[in-house]
CSV table of C-alpha atoms in Angstrom, one decimal:
chain,number,residue,atom,x,y,z
A,1,MET,CA,128.2,105.2,134.1
A,2,GLU,CA,129.5,106.4,130.8
A,3,ARG,CA,128.6,104.2,127.8
A,4,LYS,CA,131.4,103.5,125.3
A,5,LYS,CA,131.3,102.5,121.7
A,6,ILE,CA,133.4,99.4,120.9
A,7,ASN,CA,134.4,100.7,117.4
A,8,PRO,CA,133.1,104.2,116.8
A,9,ASN,CA,135.4,105.1,113.8
A,10,ASN,CA,134.8,102.1,111.5
A,11,THR,CA,131.7,101.2,109.5
A,12,LEU,CA,130.5,97.6,110.2
A,13,ASN,CA,131.5,95.4,107.4
A,14,GLU,CA,130.0,92.6,105.3
A,15,THR,CA,131.4,89.9,107.6
A,16,TYR,CA,129.5,91.3,110.6
A,17,PHE,CA,126.2,91.1,108.7
A,18,GLU,CA,126.8,87.7,107.1
A,19,ASN,CA,127.6,86.2,110.5
A,20,MET,CA,124.3,87.7,111.8
A,21,TYR,CA,122.3,86.1,109.0
A,22,LEU,CA,124.1,82.8,109.1
A,23,GLN,CA,123.4,82.5,112.9
A,24,HIS,CA,119.7,83.4,112.5
A,25,GLU,CA,117.5,83.7,109.4
A,26,ASP,CA,115.9,86.9,110.8
A,27,PRO,CA,118.3,88.2,113.3
A,28,TRP,CA,116.4,91.4,114.1
A,29,ASP,CA,113.0,89.7,114.0
A,30,PHE,CA,111.7,91.8,111.1
A,31,GLU,CA,108.9,89.4,110.3
A,32,LYS,CA,107.3,88.9,113.7
A,33,SER,CA,108.3,91.7,116.0
A,34,ALA,CA,105.5,94.1,117.2
A,35,TYR,CA,108.1,96.9,117.2
A,36,GLU,CA,108.9,96.3,113.5
A,37,LYS,CA,105.3,95.9,112.5
A,38,ALA,CA,104.4,99.3,114.1
A,39,LYS,CA,107.5,101.0,112.7
A,40,TYR,CA,106.8,99.7,109.2
A,41,GLY,CA,103.2,100.9,109.4
A,42,ALA,CA,104.4,104.4,110.5
A,43,THR,CA,107.0,104.5,107.7
A,44,ILE,CA,104.5,103.6,105.0
A,45,ALA,CA,102.0,106.1,106.4
A,46,ALA,CA,104.7,108.8,106.3
A,47,ILE,CA,105.2,108.5,102.5
A,48,PRO,CA,103.6,111.8,101.2
A,49,LYS,CA,102.7,110.5,97.7
A,50,ARG,CA,101.2,107.1,96.9
A,51,THR,CA,103.4,106.4,93.9
A,52,TYR,CA,107.0,107.0,93.1
A,53,ASP,CA,108.8,106.6,89.8
A,54,ASN,CA,112.3,105.6,91.0
A,55,ALA,CA,112.9,104.7,94.7
A,56,LEU,CA,115.9,103.4,96.6
A,57,GLU,CA,115.8,101.4,99.8
A,58,ILE,CA,119.2,101.4,101.6
A,59,GLY,CA,119.7,98.2,103.6
A,60,CYS,CA,116.7,96.1,102.6
A,61,SER,CA,117.8,93.1,104.6
A,62,ILE,CA,115.4,90.1,104.0
A,63,GLY,CA,112.8,92.4,102.2
A,64,VAL,CA,110.1,92.8,104.8
A,65,LEU,CA,109.9,96.6,104.4
A,66,THR,CA,110.7,96.3,100.7
A,67,SER,CA,107.5,94.3,100.2
A,68,MET,CA,105.5,97.1,101.7
A,69,LEU,CA,107.3,99.8,99.7
A,70,ALA,CA,107.1,98.0,96.4
A,71,PRO,CA,103.4,98.7,95.7
A,72,HIS,CA,104.2,102.4,95.9
A,73,CYS,CA,107.0,102.3,93.4
A,74,ARG,CA,107.2,102.0,89.6
A,75,GLN,CA,110.8,101.1,90.1
A,76,LEU,CA,112.6,100.2,93.4
A,77,ILE,CA,116.2,99.5,93.9
A,78,ALA,CA,116.7,97.6,97.2
A,79,MET,CA,120.3,97.2,98.3
A,80,ASP,CA,122.0,95.3,101.1
A,81,LEU,CA,125.5,94.3,102.1
A,82,SER,CA,124.6,90.7,103.0
A,83,SER,CA,124.3,88.1,100.2
A,84,THR,CA,122.4,85.8,102.6
A,85,ALA,CA,119.8,88.5,103.4
A,86,LEU,CA,119.4,89.4,99.7
A,87,GLU,CA,118.7,85.8,98.7
A,88,LYS,CA,115.7,85.9,101.1
A,89,ALA,CA,114.6,89.3,99.8
A,90,VAL,CA,114.7,88.1,96.2
A,91,LYS,CA,112.5,85.1,97.1
A,92,ARG,CA,110.1,87.3,99.1
A,93,LEU,CA,109.6,89.7,96.2
A,94,SER,CA,109.8,87.3,93.2
A,95,ALA,CA,106.3,88.5,92.1
A,96,GLN,CA,107.3,92.2,92.1
A,97,PRO,CA,109.2,92.8,88.8
A,98,GLN,CA,109.7,96.5,89.5
A,99,VAL,CA,112.1,95.7,92.3
A,100,LYS,CA,115.8,95.3,91.5
A,101,PHE,CA,118.2,94.1,94.1
A,102,ILE,CA,121.8,95.2,94.4
A,103,LYS,CA,124.5,93.8,96.7
A,104,GLY,CA,126.6,96.5,98.2
A,105,GLY,CA,127.1,98.9,101.0
A,106,ILE,CA,127.0,102.6,101.4
A,107,PRO,CA,128.7,104.9,100.7
A,108,LYS,CA,131.1,102.8,98.5
A,109,ASP,CA,128.4,101.2,96.3
A,110,PHE,CA,125.7,103.9,96.3
A,111,PRO,CA,123.6,103.3,93.2
A,112,VAL,CA,123.9,105.6,90.1
A,113,GLY,CA,120.7,107.4,89.3
A,114,ARG,CA,118.2,109.9,90.4
A,115,PHE,CA,115.5,109.0,93.0
A,116,ASP,CA,112.2,110.5,94.0
A,117,LEU,CA,112.1,108.4,97.2
A,118,ILE,CA,114.9,107.2,99.4
A,119,VAL,CA,114.3,105.2,102.5
A,120,MET,CA,117.1,104.5,105.0
A,121,SER,CA,115.6,102.5,107.9
A,122,GLU,CA,117.8,101.1,110.7
A,123,VAL,CA,121.1,101.4,108.6
A,124,GLY,CA,122.8,104.7,109.3
A,125,TYR,CA,124.1,103.8,112.8
A,126,TYR,CA,126.2,101.0,111.2
A,127,LEU,CA,128.3,103.6,109.5
A,128,SER,CA,131.2,105.7,110.8
A,129,LYS,CA,130.5,109.4,111.0
A,130,MET,CA,132.7,110.0,108.0
A,131,ASP,CA,130.9,107.3,105.9
A,132,LEU,CA,127.5,108.7,107.0
A,133,GLN,CA,128.6,112.2,105.9
A,134,ARG,CA,129.5,110.8,102.5
A,135,THR,CA,126.2,109.0,102.3
A,136,LYS,CA,124.3,112.1,103.2
A,137,GLU,CA,126.1,113.9,100.3
A,138,GLN,CA,125.2,111.1,97.9
A,139,ILE,CA,121.6,111.2,99.0
A,140,THR,CA,121.3,115.0,98.5
A,141,LYS,CA,122.9,114.8,95.1
A,142,THR,CA,120.7,112.0,93.8
A,143,LEU,CA,117.4,113.0,95.3
A,144,GLU,CA,115.2,114.6,92.6
A,145,PRO,CA,113.6,118.0,93.2
A,146,GLY,CA,110.5,117.3,95.3
A,147,GLY,CA,112.0,113.9,96.2
A,148,ILE,CA,111.4,112.4,99.6
A,149,LEU,CA,114.0,111.0,102.1
A,150,ILE,CA,112.7,109.0,105.0
A,151,LEU,CA,115.0,108.2,107.9
A,152,VAL,CA,113.9,105.7,110.6
A,153,HIS,CA,116.3,104.5,113.3
A,154,TRP,CA,116.3,102.7,116.7
A,155,THR,CA,117.3,105.2,119.3
A,156,HIS,CA,118.7,103.0,122.1
A,157,PHE,CA,122.4,102.7,122.7
A,158,VAL,CA,124.1,99.7,121.1
A,159,ALA,CA,127.9,99.4,121.9
A,160,ASP,CA,128.6,97.5,118.6
A,161,TYR,CA,127.3,100.3,116.4
A,162,PRO,CA,129.5,103.2,115.5
A,163,LEU,CA,126.6,105.7,115.9
A,164,THR,CA,123.3,106.0,117.6
A,165,GLY,CA,120.0,106.6,115.8
A,166,ASP,CA,119.9,110.2,117.2
A,167,GLU,CA,123.4,110.9,115.9
A,168,VAL,CA,122.3,109.7,112.4
A,169,HIS,CA,119.3,111.9,112.4
A,170,ASP,CA,121.1,114.9,113.9
A,171,LEU,CA,123.7,114.7,111.1
A,172,PHE,CA,120.9,115.1,108.5
A,173,MET,CA,119.4,118.2,110.1
A,174,ASP,CA,121.9,120.4,108.1
A,175,SER,CA,121.4,118.5,104.8
A,176,GLY,CA,119.8,121.5,103.1
A,177,LEU,CA,116.6,119.4,102.6
A,178,TYR,CA,113.2,120.7,103.8
A,179,HIS,CA,112.2,119.0,107.0
A,180,LEU,CA,108.6,117.8,106.5
A,181,GLN,CA,108.0,115.7,109.5
A,182,ALA,CA,109.6,114.5,112.8
A,183,SER,CA,108.2,111.9,115.1
A,184,ARG,CA,109.6,109.8,117.9
A,185,THR,CA,108.5,106.9,120.0
A,186,ASN,CA,110.1,105.3,123.0
A,187,ASP,CA,112.2,103.2,120.6
A,188,TYR,CA,112.7,104.9,117.3
A,189,ARG,CA,112.9,108.3,115.6
A,190,MET,CA,111.6,109.1,112.1
A,191,ASP,CA,112.4,112.2,110.0
A,192,VAL,CA,111.0,112.9,106.6
A,193,TYR,CA,112.7,115.4,104.3
A,194,GLN,CA,111.9,116.8,100.8
A,195,ASN,CA,114.4,118.2,98.3
A,196,HIS,CA,113.7,121.7,97.1
């Protein structure tokens, strides 16, 4: 049986995410899921250096991964499209003054600046292919020489999402960045890149 995407040409909007967070405080079980805990551990372990000057986390949600990234960052911009999620993230990281939160979505609200670490975990498949392509271009333009990009995405099919995790990662294979590491579990895929 062929699986069909419900809306493959449109990026999921703010209303989609606000509704998710209004229905449940932690709609993807970021705080308690064994899957999330293992994935977060692998993501942090994949960071090549221990400290980064100016990092960006795209799609920080309620700040669970953000709280693990923050100790490795002198400055960290964490962004999300959902105001409800950001409120929780701000509370969670109130003791981490190096973290700045921005409300916005990619590619439209991509932050101005240069970054030596960019993490995009479980976000890319919410974008249309065209918006993901624009985001890839923004990432490659803002990633410092020697800077690291970490992509981590669920690989199972979800009809609501415009893309699959594999489609997201495959699109970055021709980014011009050096591919440092690739790993895959039964549930997610991680790729680590470095800018030349």
